[in-house]
Coordinates of C-alpha atoms in Angstrom, one line a residue:
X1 CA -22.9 9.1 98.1
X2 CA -19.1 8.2 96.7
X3 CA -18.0 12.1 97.0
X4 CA -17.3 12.3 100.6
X5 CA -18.0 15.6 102.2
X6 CA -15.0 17.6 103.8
X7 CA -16.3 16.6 107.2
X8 CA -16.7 13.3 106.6
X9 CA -13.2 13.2 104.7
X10 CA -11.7 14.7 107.7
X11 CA -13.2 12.1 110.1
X12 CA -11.6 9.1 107.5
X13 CA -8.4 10.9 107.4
X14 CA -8.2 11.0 111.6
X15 CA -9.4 7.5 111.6
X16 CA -6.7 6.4 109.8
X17 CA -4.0 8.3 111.2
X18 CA -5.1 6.5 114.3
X19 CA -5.2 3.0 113.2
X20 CA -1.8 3.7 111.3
X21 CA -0.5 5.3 114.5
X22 CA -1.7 2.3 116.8
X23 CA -0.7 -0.5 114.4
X24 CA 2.6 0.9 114.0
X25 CA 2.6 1.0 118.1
X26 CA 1.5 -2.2 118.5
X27 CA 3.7 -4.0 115.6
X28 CA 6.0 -5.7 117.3
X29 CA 3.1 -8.2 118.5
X30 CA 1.5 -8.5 115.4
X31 CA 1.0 -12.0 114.2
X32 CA 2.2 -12.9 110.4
X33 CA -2.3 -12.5 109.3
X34 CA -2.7 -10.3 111.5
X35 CA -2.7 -6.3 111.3
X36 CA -5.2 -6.1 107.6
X37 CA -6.9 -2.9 107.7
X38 CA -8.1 -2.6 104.1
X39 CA -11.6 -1.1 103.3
X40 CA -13.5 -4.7 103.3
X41 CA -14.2 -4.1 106.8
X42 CA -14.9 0.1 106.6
X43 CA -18.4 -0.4 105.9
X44 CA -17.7 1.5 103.2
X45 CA -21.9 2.2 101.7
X46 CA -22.8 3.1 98.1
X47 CA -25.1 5.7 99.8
X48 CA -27.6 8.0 97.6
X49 CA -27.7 11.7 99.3
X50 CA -31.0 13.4 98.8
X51 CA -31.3 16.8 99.4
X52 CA -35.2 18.6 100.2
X53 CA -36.2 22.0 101.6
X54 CA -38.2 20.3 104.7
X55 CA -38.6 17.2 106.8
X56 CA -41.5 14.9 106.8
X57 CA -44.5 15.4 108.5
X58 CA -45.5 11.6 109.0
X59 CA -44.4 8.4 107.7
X60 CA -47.6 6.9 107.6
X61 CA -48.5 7.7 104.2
X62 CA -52.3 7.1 104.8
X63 CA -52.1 10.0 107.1
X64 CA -50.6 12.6 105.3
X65 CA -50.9 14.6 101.8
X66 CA -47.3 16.7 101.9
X67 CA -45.1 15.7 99.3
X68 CA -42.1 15.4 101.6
X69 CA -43.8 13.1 103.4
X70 CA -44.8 10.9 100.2
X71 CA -41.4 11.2 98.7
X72 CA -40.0 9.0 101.3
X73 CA -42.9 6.6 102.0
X74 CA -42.8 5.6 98.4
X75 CA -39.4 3.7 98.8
X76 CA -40.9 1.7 102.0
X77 CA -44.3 1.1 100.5
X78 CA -45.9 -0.8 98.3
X79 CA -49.3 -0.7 96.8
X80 CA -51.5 -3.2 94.8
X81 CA -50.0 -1.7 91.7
X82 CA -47.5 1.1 91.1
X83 CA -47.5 3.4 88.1
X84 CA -44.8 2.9 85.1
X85 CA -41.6 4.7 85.0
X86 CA -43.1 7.8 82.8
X87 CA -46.6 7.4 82.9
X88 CA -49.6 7.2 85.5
X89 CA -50.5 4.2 83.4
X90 CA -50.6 1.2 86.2
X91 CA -48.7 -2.0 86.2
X92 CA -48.9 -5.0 88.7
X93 CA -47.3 -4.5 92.4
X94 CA -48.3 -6.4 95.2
X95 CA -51.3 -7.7 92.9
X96 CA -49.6 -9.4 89.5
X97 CA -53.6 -9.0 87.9
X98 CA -57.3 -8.0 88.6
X99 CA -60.4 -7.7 86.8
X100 CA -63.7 -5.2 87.0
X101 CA -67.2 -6.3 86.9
X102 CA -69.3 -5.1 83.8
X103 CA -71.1 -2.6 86.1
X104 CA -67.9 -0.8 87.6
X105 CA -68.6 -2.1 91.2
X106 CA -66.5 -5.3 91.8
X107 CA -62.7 -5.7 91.2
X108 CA -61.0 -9.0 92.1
X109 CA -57.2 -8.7 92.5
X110 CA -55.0 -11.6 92.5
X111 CA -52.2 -10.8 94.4
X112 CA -48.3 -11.7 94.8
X113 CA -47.3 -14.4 96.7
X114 CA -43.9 -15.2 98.7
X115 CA -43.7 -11.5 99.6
X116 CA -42.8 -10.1 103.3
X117 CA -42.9 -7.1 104.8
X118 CA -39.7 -5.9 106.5
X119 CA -40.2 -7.0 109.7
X120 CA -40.5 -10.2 108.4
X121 CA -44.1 -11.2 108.3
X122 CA -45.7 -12.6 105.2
X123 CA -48.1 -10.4 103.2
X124 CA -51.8 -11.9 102.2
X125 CA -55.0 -10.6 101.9
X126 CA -56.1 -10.1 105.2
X127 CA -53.7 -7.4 105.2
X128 CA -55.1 -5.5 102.5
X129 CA -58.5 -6.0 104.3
X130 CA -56.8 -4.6 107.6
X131 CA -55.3 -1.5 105.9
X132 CA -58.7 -0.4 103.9
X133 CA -60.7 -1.1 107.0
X134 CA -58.3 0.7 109.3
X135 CA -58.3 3.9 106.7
X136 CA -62.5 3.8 106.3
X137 CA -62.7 4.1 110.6
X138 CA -61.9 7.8 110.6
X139 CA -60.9 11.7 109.1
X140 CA -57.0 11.0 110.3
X141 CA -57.1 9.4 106.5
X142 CA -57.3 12.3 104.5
X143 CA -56.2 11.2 101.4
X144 CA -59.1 7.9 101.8
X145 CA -61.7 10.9 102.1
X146 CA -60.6 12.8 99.3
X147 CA -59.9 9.7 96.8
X148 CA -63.4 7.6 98.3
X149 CA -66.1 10.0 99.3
X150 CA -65.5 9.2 102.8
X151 CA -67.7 11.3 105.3
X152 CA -68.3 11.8 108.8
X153 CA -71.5 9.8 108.4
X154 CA -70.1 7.1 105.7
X155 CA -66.6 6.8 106.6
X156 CA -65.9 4.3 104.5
X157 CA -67.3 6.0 101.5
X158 CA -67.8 4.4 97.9
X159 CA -66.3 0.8 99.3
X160 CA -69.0 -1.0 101.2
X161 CA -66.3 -3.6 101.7
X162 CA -63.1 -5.4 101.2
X163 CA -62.9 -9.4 101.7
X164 CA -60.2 -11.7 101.6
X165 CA -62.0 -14.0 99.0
X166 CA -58.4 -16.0 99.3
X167 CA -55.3 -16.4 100.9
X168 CA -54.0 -14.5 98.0
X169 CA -57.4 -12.9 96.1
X170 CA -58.9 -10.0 97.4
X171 CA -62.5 -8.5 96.7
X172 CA -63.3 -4.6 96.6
X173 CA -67.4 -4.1 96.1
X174 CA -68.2 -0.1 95.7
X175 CA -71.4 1.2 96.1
X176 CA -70.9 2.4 92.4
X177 CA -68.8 2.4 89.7
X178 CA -65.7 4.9 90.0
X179 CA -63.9 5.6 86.9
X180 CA -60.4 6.6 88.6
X181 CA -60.5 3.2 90.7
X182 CA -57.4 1.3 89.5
X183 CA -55.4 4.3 89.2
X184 CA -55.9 6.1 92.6
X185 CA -55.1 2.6 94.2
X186 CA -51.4 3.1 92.4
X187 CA -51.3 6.7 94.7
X188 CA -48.5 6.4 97.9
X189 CA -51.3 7.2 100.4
X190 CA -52.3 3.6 99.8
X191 CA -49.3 1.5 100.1
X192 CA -49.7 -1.3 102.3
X193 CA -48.5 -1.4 105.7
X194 CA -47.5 -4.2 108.3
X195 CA -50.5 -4.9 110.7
X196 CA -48.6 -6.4 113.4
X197 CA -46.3 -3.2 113.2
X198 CA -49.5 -1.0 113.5
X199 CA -50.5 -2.8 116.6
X200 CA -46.8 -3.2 117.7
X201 CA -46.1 1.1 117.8
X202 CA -49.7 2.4 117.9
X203 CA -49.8 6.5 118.3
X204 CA -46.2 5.8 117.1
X205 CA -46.4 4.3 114.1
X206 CA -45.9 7.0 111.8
X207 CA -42.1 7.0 113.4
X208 CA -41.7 3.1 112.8
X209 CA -43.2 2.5 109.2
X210 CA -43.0 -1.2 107.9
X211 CA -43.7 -2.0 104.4
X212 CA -42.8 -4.3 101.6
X213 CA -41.3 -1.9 99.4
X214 CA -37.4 -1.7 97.9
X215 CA -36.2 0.2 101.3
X216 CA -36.4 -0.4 104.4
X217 CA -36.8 2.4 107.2
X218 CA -33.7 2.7 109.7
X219 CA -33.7 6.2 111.2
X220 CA -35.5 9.3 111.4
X221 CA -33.8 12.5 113.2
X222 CA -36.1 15.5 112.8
X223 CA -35.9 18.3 111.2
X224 CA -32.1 16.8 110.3
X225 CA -32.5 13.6 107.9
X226 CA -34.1 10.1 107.2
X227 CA -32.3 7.3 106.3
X228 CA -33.3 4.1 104.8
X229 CA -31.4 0.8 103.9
X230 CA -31.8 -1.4 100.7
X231 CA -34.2 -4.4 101.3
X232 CA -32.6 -7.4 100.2
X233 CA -35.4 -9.1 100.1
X234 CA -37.6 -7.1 97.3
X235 CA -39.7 -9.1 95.3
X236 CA -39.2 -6.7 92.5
X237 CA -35.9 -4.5 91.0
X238 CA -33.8 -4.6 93.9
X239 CA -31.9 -1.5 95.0
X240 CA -29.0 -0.3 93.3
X241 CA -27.6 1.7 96.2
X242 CA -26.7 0.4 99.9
X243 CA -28.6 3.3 101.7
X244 CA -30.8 6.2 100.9
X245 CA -30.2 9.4 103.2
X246 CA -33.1 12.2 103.3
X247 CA -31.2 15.3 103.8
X248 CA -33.5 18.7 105.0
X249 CA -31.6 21.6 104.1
X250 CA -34.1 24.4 103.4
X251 CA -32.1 26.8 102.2
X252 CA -31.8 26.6 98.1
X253 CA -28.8 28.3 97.7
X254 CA -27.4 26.3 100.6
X255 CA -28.4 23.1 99.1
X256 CA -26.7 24.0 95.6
X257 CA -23.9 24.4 97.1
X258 CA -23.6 21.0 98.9
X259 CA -24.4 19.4 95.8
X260 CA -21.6 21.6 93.9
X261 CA -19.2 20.0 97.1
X262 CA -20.6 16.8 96.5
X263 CA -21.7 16.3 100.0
X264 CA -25.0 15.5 98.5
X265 CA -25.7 13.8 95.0
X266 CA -29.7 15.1 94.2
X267 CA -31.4 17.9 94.9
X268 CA -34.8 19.0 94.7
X269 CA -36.1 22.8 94.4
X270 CA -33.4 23.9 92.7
X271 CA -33.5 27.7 91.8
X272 CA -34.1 29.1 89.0
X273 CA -31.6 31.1 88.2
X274 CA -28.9 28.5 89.2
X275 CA -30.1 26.1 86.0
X276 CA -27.4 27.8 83.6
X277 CA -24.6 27.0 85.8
X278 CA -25.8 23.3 86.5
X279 CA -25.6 22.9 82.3
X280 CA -22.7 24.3 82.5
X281 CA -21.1 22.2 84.9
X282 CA -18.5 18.9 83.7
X283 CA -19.6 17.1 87.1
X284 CA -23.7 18.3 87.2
X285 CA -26.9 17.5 85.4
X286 CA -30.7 18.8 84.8
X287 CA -33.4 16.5 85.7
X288 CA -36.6 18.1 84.6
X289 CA -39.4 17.0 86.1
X290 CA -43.0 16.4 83.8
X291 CA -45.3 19.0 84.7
X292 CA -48.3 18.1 86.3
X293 CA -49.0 20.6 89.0
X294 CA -50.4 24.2 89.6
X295 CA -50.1 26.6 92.3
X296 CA -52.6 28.8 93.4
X297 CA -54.0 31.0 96.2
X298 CA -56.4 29.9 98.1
X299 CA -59.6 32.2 98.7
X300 CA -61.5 31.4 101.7
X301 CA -64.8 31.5 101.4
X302 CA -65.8 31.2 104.8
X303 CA -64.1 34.9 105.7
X304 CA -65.3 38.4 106.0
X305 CA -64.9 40.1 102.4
X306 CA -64.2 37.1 100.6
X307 CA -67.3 35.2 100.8
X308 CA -68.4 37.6 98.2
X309 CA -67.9 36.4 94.5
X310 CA -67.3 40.1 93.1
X311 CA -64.6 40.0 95.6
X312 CA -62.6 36.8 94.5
X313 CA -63.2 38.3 91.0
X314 CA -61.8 41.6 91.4
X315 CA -58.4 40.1 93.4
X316 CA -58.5 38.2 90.5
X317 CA -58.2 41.3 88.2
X318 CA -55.6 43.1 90.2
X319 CA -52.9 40.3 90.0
X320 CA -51.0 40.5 87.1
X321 CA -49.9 37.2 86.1
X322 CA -47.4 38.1 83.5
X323 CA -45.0 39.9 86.1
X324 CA -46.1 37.6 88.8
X325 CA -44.6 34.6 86.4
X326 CA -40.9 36.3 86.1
X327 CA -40.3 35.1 89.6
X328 CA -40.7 31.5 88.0
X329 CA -37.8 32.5 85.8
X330 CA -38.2 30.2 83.0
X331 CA -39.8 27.2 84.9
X332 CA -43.3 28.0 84.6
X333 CA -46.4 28.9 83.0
X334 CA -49.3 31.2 84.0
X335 CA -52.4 28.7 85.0
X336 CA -55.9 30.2 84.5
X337 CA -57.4 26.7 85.4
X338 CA -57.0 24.8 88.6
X339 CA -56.3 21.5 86.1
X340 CA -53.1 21.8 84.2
X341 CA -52.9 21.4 80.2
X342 CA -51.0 18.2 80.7
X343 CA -53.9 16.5 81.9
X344 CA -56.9 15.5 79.8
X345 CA -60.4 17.2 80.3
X346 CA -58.3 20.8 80.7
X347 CA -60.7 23.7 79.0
X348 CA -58.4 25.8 77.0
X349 CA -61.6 27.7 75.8
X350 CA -62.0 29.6 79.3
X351 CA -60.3 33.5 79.0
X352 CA -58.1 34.0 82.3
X353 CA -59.2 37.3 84.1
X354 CA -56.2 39.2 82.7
X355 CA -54.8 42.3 84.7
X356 CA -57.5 45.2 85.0
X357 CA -57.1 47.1 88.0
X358 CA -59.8 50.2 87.2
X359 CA -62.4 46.8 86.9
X360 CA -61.2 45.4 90.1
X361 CA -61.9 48.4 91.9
X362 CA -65.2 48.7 90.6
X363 CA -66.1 45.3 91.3
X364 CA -65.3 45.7 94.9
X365 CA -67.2 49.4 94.9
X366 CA -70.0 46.9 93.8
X367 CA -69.1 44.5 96.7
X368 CA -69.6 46.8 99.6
X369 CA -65.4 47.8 99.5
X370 CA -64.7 50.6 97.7
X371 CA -62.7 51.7 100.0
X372 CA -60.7 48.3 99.9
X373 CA -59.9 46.3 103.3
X374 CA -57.4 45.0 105.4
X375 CA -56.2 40.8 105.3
X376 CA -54.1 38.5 105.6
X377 CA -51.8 36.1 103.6
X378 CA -50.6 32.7 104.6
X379 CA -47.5 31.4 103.1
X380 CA -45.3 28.6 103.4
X381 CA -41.3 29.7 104.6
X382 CA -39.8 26.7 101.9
X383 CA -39.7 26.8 98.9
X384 CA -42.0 23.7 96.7
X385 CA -41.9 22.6 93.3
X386 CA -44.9 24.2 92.1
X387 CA -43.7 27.7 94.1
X388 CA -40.3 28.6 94.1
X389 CA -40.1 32.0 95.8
X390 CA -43.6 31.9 98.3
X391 CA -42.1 35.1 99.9
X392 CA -41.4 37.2 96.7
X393 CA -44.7 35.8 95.1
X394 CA -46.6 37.1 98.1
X395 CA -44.9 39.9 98.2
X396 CA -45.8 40.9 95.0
X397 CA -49.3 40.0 95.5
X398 CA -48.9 42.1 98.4
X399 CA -47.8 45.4 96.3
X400 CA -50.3 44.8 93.4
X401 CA -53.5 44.4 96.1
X402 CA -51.9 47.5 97.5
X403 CA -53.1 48.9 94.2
X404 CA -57.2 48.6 94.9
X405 CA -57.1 49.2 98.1
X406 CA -56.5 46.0 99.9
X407 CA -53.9 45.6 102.4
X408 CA -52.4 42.4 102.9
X409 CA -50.4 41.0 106.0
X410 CA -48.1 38.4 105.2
X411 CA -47.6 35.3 107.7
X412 CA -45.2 33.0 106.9
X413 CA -45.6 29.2 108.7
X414 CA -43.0 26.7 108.5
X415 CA -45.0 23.8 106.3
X416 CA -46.2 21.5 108.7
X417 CA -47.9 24.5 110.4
X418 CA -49.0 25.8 107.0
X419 CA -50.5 22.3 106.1
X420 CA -52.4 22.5 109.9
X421 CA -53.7 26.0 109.3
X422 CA -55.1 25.8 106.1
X423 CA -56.7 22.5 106.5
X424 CA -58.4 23.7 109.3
X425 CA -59.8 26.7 107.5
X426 CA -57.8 29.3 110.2
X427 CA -56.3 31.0 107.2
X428 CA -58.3 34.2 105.1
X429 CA -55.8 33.7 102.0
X430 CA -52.8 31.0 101.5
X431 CA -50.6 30.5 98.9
X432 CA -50.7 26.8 98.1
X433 CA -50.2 24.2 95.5
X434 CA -50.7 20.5 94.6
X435 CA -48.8 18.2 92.0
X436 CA -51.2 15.4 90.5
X437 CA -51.5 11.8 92.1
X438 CA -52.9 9.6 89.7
X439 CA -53.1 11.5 86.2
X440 CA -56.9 11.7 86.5
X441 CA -58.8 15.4 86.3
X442 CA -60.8 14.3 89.4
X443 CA -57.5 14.2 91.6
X444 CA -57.5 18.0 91.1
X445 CA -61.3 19.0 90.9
X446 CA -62.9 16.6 93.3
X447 CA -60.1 16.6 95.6
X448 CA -59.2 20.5 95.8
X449 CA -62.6 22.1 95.0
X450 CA -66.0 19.7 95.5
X451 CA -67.5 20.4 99.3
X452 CA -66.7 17.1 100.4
X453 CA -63.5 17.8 101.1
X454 CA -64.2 21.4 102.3
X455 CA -64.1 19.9 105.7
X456 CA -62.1 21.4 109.0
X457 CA -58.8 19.1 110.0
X458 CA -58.6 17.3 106.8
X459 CA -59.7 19.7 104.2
X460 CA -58.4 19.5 100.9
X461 CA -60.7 22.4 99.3
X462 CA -59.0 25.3 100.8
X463 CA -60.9 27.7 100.0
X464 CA -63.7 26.0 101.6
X465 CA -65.5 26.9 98.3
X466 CA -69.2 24.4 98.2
X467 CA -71.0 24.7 95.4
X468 CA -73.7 21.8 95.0
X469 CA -73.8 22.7 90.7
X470 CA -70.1 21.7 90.8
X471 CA -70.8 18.5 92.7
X472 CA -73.3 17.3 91.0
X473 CA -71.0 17.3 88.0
X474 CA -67.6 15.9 89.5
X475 CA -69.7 12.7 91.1
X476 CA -71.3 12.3 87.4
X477 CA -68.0 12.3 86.3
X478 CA -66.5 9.6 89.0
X479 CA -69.2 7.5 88.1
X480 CA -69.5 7.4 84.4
X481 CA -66.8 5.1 83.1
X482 CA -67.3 6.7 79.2
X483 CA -64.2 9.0 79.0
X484 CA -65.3 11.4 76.2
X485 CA -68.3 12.1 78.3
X486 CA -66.0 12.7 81.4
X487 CA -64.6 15.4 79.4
X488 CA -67.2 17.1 79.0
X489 CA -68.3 17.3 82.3
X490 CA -65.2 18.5 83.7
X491 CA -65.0 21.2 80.6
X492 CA -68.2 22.5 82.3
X493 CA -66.7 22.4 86.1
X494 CA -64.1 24.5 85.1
X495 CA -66.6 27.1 83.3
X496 CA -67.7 27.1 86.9
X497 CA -65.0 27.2 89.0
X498 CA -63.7 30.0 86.6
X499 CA -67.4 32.4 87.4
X500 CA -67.2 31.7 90.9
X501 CA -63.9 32.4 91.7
X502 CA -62.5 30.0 94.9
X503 CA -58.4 30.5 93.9
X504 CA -56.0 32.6 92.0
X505 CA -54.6 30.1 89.8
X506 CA -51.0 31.3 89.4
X507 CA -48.4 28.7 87.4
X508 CA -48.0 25.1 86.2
X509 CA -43.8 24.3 86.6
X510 CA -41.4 22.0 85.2
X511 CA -39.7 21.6 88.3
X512 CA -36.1 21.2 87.9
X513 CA -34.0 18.4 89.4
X514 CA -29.9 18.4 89.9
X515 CA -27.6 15.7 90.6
X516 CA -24.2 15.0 90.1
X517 CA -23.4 13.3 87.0
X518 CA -22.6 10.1 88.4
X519 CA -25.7 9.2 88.8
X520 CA -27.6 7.0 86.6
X521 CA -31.1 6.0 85.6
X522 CA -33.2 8.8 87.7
X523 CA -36.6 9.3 86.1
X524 CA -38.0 11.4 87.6
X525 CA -42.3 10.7 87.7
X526 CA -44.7 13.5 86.4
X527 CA -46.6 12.5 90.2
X528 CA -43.6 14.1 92.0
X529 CA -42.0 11.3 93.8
X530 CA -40.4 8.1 92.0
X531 CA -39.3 4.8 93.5
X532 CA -35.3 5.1 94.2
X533 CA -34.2 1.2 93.5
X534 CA -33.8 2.2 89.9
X535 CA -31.0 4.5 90.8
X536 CA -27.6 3.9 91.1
X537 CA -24.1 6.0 91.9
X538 CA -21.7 5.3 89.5

């Protein structure tokens, strides 16, 4: 950050009245090289000031699916390869190239050599074995059960192993083929970690992270700010800045106006309404991020009125979409599909329920409810790219539900509570959302709706929804490698997910960005978080 804020302006300014004051004390003993205060010695950082709605949960990325928590573990981490600038197309990382058996099952990475993770141990292959092995032990490693087909009795899933078959070569053998392979290894979940760190810290890990990547980790105050320092030793595009700070500010409004004061140079979840002004602006800029996300409510299916299909259905009827996407004010779209149209296999063919509240009612008469019933509504307190305004969404959910009879009680959670509730299937309904990892329609179907991952502590199905039809088709469709036949089969698992019901789909955003105009080269990634060593202050 080169704009200082007023405190921090204030606290330079009392600095050097002091130094002037002593040095102009003390000057009668000052030698003819002595008394130099210029601003070599000020420490004086190009620092980077990013702004967010909420802290991390965990800086182990293996452990954690939140995006705040990703966001940050992407600039430690590396992973075998790294997706390009705009794309979710791969390119080489910590493995420079690999090959795939004809039958799907064996890839054989060659990986970089002279590379060393911050605290200053060399990387080989035996760490990637240590890191897969550690993440197939166990459910902590939700993002390895959603992305493997790990389970309570095959926690290791699709990889029957990983070998070092090299100081520099390692060997992955599935237990069959798996289309989205290369690209889910590019996902931040999977960067590489430090073993000896692991061991070092233990339970503490996630506070201590180690990896190879272009920063390295320095501090983490809670709730307040993380802040990470350039690695000089990066194999790859070395930082442009000095330091990174993470800045938690959860306010929108509050953050805008730190960036307007310069006190911070990015900002994430920027409101809506406060785009106009930022084009407006000599010393601000738009950064719109690709869209490749939806947000949703969440139906759970193992609670009271909802296991019924007629039920989902008819909430489905009584939201109307169209006034439901004004709070979105120009960012979004109104989703009917859990995948978004940005991604290929999205069936543009399926009708969205549209707003019919007299069918609604009927459907619930035909449920059991006519009379309606009473539930409740989990919502996250900040704000998230895919869901600008939780609170006004579900408060208009709220009114509209009003309208056949159901009463809704709204909880709000702070996230990390909202995370722990949903995925242990404590909630009846929860606003929710999820922005694409790896460009692949099974990141979105397998990992929010198949019944693998409908389980309690690490679910990613929040709805709980299990249908064996639709898993039968998204495992065809991880294991067939032909991708206009993948198409297909993921046209038909939305045909299903539409009839049965599991979610509201609500909106697919462009989430906007702002910055201050000075700096240069942000580009920002349609997977929600970007590497920062391309940026720069200027």
């Amino acid at each position: 950050m080169k704009k200082q804020s007023l405190w921090s302006f204030l606290g330079i300014l009392i600095v050097s009245l002091f130094l002037i004051t002593a040095c102009s004390e003390d000057s009668s003993s000052s030698s003819s090289d002595g008394g130099n205060t210029d601003s070599a010695d000020s420490g004086d950082k190009n620092t980077l000031v990013f702004g967010r709605g909420a802290d991390s949960v965990q800086l182990d990325p293996s452990k954690v699916t939140d995006g705040e928590s990703l966001y940050v573990t992407n600039q430690i981490y590396d992973t075998l390869v790294r997706y390009k600038e705009k794309s979710t197309e791969v390119r080489p990382a910590l493995a420079t190239e690999w090959k795939v058996s004809e039958d799907g099952k064996t890839w054989t990475f060659q990986l970089r050599e002279g590379v060393t993770f911050h605290d200053g141990t060399d990387f080989n292959a035996e760490d990637v074995v240590f890191n897969f092995e550690r993440w197939a032990t166990g459910g902590e490693y939700a993002y390895y059960g959603y992305m493997f087909g790990a389970t309570e009795d095959n926690p290791a899933g699709i990889i029957e192993k990983v070998e070092a078959t090299g100081d520099y070569e390692v060997t992955f053998t599935l237990s069959q083929p798996n289309a989205p392979f290369i690209y889910t290894l590019a996902m931040p979940p999977f960067g590489i970690a430090s073993p000896e760190a692991i061991e070092k810290h233990g339970e503490d890990y996630f506070k201590n992270p180690v990896g190879t990547g272009p920063f390295v980790f320095e501090e983490w105050v809670k709730d307040d700010s993380i802040t990470l320092s350039q690695n000089p030793d990066y194999y790859g595009e070395k930082a442009k800045v000095d330091e990174v700070i993470f800045r938690v500010i959860p306010d929108n409004a509050a953050r805008f106006m730190e960036l307007q004061s310069g006190s911070i140079d990015v900002m994430n979840g920027l409101n809506p309404q406060d785009i106009e002004q930022v084009e407006g602006s000599e010393d601000l800029q738009i950064i719109r991020r690709p869209s490749m996300n939806v947000s949703y409510m969440a139906m759970n299916m193992e609670k009271g009125p909802l296991k019924e299909k007629k039920v989902r259905q008819a909430i489905n009827l009584a939201i109307d979409k169209k006034k439901l996407i004004t709070l979105y004010e120009g960012i979004g779209k109104p989703a009917k599909n859990p995948l978004p149209p940005s991604v290929w296999g999205y069936n543009d063919e399926i009708e969205d329920y549209g707003y019919d509240v007299e069918k609604a009612k009927t459907l619930l008469a035909e449920a059991g409810f006519p009379d309606g019933f009473d539930i409740t509504l989990d919502i996250m307190a900040n704000p998230r790219p895919y869901m600008p305004q939780p609170k006004m969404t579900a408060q208009v959910i709220q009114q509209m539900l009003k309208e056949v009879g159901i009463n809704v009680k709204i909880t709000e959670n702070d996230w990390d509570t909202h995370l722990s509730k949903t995925e242990n299937g404590e909630h009846e309904m929860a606003l929710m959302g999820w922005i694409g990892d790896n460009g692949d329609p099974d990141n979105f179907l397998y990992v929010l709706l198949d019944k693998d991952n409908a389980k309690k502590g690490s679910a990613g199905n929040y709805a709980f929804y299990k249908s064996d039809e639709l898993h039968d088709i998204l495992i065809e469709a991880q294991t067939t490698m032909d991708k206009e036949k993948r198409t297909e089969l993921y046209m038909q698992a939305q045909e299903i997910i539409h009839e049965d019901a599991p979610w509201v789909p609500i909106a697919h955003t462009t989430p906007p960005l702002a910055a201050n105009k000075n700096v240069t080269g942000y580009q920002p990634h349609p997977t929600g978080s970007e590497p920062f060593n391309f940026l720069d202050i200027k």
